[in-house]
Coordinates of C-alpha atoms in Angstrom, one line a residue:
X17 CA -30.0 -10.0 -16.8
X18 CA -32.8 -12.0 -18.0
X19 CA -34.4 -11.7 -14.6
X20 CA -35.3 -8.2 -12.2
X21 CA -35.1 -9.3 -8.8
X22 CA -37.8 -7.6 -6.1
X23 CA -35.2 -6.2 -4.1
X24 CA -31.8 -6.2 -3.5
X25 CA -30.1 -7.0 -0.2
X26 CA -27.0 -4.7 0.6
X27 CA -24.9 -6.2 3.6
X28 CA -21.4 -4.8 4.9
X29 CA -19.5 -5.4 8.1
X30 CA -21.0 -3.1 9.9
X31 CA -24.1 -5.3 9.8
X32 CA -22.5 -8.6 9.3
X33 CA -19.6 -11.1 10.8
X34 CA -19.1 -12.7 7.2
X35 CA -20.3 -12.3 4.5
X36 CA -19.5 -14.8 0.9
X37 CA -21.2 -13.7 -2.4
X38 CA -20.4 -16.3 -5.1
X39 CA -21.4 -15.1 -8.4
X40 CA -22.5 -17.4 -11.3
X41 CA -19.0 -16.3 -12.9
X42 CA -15.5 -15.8 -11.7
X43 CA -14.0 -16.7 -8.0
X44 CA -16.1 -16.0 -5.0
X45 CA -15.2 -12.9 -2.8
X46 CA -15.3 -13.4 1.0
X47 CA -15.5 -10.2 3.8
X48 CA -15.0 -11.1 7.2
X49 CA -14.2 -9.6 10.8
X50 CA -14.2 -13.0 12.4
X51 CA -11.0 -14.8 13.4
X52 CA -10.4 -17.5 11.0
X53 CA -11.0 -20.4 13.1
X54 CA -14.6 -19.3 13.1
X55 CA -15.5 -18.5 10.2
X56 CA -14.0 -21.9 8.9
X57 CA -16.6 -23.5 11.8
X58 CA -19.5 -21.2 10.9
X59 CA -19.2 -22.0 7.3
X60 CA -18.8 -25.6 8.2
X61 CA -21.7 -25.8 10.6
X62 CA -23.5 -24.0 7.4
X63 CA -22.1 -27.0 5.0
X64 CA -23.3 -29.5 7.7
X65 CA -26.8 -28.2 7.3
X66 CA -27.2 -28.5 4.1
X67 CA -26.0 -32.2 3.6
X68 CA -27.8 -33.5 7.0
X69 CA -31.4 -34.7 6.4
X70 CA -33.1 -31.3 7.0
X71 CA -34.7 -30.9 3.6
X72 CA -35.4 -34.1 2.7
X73 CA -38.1 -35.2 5.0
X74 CA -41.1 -36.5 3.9
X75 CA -42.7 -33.0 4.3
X76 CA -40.0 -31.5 1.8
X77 CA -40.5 -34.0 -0.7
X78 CA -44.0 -33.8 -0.6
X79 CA -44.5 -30.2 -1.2
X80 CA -40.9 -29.5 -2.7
X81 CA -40.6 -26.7 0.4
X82 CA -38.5 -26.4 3.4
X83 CA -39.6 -27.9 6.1
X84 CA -40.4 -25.7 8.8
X85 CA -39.1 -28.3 11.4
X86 CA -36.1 -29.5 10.1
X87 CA -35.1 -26.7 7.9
X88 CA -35.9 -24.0 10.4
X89 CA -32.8 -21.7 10.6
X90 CA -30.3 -21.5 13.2
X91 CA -29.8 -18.3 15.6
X92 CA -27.3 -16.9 13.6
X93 CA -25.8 -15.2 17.2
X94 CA -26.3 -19.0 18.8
X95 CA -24.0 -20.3 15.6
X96 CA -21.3 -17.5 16.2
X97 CA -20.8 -18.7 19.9
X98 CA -20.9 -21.8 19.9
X99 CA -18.2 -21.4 16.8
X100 CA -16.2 -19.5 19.2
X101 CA -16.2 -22.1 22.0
X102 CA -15.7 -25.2 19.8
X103 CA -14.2 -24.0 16.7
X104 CA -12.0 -27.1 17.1
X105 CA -13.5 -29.7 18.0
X106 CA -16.5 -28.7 15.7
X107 CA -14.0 -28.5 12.7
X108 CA -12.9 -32.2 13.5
X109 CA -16.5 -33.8 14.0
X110 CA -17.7 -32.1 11.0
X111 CA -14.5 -33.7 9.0
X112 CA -14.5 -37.2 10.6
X113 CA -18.7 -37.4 10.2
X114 CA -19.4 -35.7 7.6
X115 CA -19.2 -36.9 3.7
X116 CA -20.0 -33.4 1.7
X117 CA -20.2 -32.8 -1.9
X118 CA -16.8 -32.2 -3.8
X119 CA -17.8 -28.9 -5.0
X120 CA -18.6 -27.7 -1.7
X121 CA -15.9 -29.0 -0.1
X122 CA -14.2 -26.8 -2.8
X123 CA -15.7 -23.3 -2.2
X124 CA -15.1 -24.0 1.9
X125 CA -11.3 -24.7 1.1
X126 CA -11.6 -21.4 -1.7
X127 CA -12.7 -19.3 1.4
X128 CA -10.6 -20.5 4.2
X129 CA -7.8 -20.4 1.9
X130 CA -8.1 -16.8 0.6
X131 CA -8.9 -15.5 3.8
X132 CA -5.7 -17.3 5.1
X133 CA -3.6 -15.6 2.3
X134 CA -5.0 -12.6 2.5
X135 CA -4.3 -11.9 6.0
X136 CA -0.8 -13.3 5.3
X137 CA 0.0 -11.2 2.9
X138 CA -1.5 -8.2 5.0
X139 CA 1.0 -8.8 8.0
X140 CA 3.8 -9.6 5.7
X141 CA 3.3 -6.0 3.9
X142 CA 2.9 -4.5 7.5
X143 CA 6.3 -6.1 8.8
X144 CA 8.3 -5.0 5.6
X145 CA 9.7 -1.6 5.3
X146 CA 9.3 0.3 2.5
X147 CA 12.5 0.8 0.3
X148 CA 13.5 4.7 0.5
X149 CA 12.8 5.8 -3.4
X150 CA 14.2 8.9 -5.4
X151 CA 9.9 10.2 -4.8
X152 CA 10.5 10.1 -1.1
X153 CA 13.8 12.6 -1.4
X154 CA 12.0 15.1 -3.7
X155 CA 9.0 15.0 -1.1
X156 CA 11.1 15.5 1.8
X157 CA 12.4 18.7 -0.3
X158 CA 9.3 19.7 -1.0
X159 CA 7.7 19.3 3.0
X160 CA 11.0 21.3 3.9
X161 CA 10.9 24.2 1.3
X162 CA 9.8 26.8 3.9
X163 CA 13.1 26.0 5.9
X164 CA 15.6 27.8 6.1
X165 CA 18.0 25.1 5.2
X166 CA 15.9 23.4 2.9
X167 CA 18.4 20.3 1.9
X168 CA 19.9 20.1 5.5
X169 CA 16.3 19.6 6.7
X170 CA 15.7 17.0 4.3
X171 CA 19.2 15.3 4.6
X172 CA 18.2 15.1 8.7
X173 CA 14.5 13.8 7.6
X174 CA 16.2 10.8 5.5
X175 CA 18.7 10.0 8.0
X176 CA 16.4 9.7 11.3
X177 CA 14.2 7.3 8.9
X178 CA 16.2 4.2 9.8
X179 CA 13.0 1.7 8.8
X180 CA 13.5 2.6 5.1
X181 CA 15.7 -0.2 3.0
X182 CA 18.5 0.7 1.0
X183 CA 20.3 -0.7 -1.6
X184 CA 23.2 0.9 -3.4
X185 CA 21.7 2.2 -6.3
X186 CA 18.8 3.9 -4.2
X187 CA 21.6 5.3 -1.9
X188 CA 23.6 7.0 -5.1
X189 CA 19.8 8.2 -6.2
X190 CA 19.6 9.7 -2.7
X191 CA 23.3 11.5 -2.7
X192 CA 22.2 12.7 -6.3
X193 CA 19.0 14.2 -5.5
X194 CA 20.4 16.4 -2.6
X195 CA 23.2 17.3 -3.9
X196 CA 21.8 18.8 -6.7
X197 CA 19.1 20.8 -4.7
X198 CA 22.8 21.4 -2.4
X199 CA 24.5 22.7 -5.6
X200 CA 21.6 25.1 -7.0
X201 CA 21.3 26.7 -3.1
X202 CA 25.1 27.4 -3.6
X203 CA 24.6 28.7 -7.3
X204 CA 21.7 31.4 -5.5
X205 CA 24.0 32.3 -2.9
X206 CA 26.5 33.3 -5.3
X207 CA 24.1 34.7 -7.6
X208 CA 22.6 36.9 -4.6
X209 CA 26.6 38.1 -3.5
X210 CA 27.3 39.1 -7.1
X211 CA 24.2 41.3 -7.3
X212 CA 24.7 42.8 -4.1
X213 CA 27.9 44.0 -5.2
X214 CA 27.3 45.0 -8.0
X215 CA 24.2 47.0 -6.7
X216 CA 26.7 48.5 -4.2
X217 CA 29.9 49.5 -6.3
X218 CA 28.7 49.2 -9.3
X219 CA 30.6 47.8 -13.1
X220 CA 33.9 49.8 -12.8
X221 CA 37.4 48.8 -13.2
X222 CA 37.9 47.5 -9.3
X223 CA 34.7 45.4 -9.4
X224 CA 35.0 44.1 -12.7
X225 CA 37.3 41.0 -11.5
X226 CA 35.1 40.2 -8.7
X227 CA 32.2 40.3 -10.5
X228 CA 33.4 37.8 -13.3
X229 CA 35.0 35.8 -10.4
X230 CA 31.5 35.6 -9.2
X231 CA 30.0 34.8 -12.2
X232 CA 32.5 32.2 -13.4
X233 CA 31.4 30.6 -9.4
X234 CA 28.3 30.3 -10.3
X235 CA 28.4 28.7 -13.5
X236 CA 30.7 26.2 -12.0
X237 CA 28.4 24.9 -9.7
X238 CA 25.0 25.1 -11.8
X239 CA 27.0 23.1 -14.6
X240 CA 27.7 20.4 -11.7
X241 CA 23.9 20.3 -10.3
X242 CA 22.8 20.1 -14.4
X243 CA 25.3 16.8 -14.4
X244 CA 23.8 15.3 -11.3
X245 CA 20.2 15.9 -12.7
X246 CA 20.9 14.7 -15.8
X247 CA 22.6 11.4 -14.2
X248 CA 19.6 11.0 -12.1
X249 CA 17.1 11.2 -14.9
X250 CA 19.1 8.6 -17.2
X251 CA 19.2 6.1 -14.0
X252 CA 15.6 6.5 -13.4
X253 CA 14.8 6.2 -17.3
X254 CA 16.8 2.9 -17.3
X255 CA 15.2 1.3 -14.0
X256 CA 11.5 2.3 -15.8
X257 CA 12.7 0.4 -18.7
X258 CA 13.9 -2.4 -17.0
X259 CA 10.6 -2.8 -15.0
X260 CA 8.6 -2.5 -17.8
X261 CA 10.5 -5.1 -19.7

C-alpha cells in the first residue's frame, strides 16, 4: 500500500442490507440479505444518482465538492422501501430514462448476475441428494460400534436413508464394505467358540478335531473378508485415479 487510510470501515449483515466491495483488482464480491429484486432497484436508484445532475451544479464545479443540495444523500431506510414497493416499475424507468456509463452498467449486471447464480446454485445443491459414498458406510459402522449388532445396525441405517443416490458401483462398494465388517464378526464368533472349548476340555484326543474344525472356520471366513477389502481398496484406488486424471 502506498497509502495508510485513517480508519477502516468493517460492515457485515448484521449491520447492513447489502453490501458490494469492488477492489482495484480481481471481480467484485457482493453480500446481501435482500431479495433480489431489490437489491437490483437499490443499486439502480444508486446508479441513477450518480449519472443525474447532482454533482455537477454550478456549486460543484465551482469548488470541485459535493453539493450539499443536490448531492445530499438519500435515507438509506427511505431507498430500501420504496425499492420494496416499486422494485418494478423503478427497474423499468431507470432502463427506459436513463443512459449510464458502460462500465457501470457492467458491474450492476456483475452483481445482479452473481447474486442470481449464486442463489441458484444454492437451491439446486439443496434439492439434490447426496450420492451414498463407501465414507458414509464406514461412518455408519463406526456411529453403530457400541451395538450389539454392529453391521445389522448399519445395514438398517443405510436402508431407511432412501434420499441417498445410488449407482451400481456405489451399491457393490456398499455390499463390500458390510460384508466384510459381516465376515470378521463371524471370524470372532468362531474365534470366541474355539477358545471356549478349548478353555473347557482342553487339547486332548476328543477335542482335537473340533478344535481344528474350528480353526480351519475361521480362516475361511477371514480369507473371504481379506478378498472383499482388498476388492474395495483397488475399486477405490481406481475411481481416485480416474478423478484425478
Amino acid at each position: 500500500m502506498t497509502r495508510i487510510p485513517d480508519a477502516v470501515a468493517v460492515a457485515s449483515l448484521d449491520t447492513h442490507r447489502l453490501i458490494v466491495a469492488v477492489p482495484n483488482e480481481g471481480p467484485a464480491e457482493v453480500s446481501c440479505n435482500l431479495p433480489r429484486p431489490v437489491a437490483a432497484s437499490v443499486l439502480r436508484q444508486i446508479a441513477d444518482g450518480l449519472d443525474s445532475p447532482a454533482g455537477r451544479c454550478e456549486t460543484a464545479l465551482a469548488t470541485g465538492r459535493p453539493c450539499p443540495v443536490h448531492d445530499a444523500p438519500t435515507s438509506p431506510s427511505r431507498a430500501l422501501l420504496d425499492a420494496g414497493a416499486e422494485a418494478a416499475p423503478a427497474l423499468a424507468r431507470s432502463v427506459s430514462k436513463v443512459q449510464r456509463p458502460a462500465a457501470l452498467d457492467a458491474l450492476l449486471g456483475y452483481v445482479v448476475g452473481s447474486m442470481a447464480s449464486t442463489d441458484d446454485e444454492h437451491q439446486a445443491a439443496e434439492e439434490t441428494p447426496a450420492p451414498l459414498t463407501a465414507d458414509d458406510l464406514r461412518a455408519a459402522l463406526d456411529f453403530n460400534q457400541d451395538d450389539r449388532d454392529q453391521v445389522l445396525a448399519a445395514l438398517r441405517d443405510v436402508l431407511l436413508d432412501t434420499t441417498a443416490t445410488r449407482t451400481p458401483a456405489q451399491a457393490l462398494a456398499a455390499a463390500r464394505i458390510l460384508l466384510t465388517a459381516h465376515a470378521r464378526q463371524l471370524a470372532a464368533l468362531v474365534e470366541a467358540e474355539h477358545n471356549a472349548t478349548q478353555s473347557r476340555w482342553g487339547l486332548n484326543r476328543s477335542t482335537r478335531g473340533l478344535l481344528t474344525g474350528y480353526s480351519n472356520a475361521r480362516r475361511t471366513i477371514r480369507t473371504y473378508a481379506d478378498r472383499l477389502a482388498d476388492e474395495q481398496a483397488l475399486a477405490e484406488g481406481a475411481a481416485n485415479e480416474q478423478v484425478e486424471q
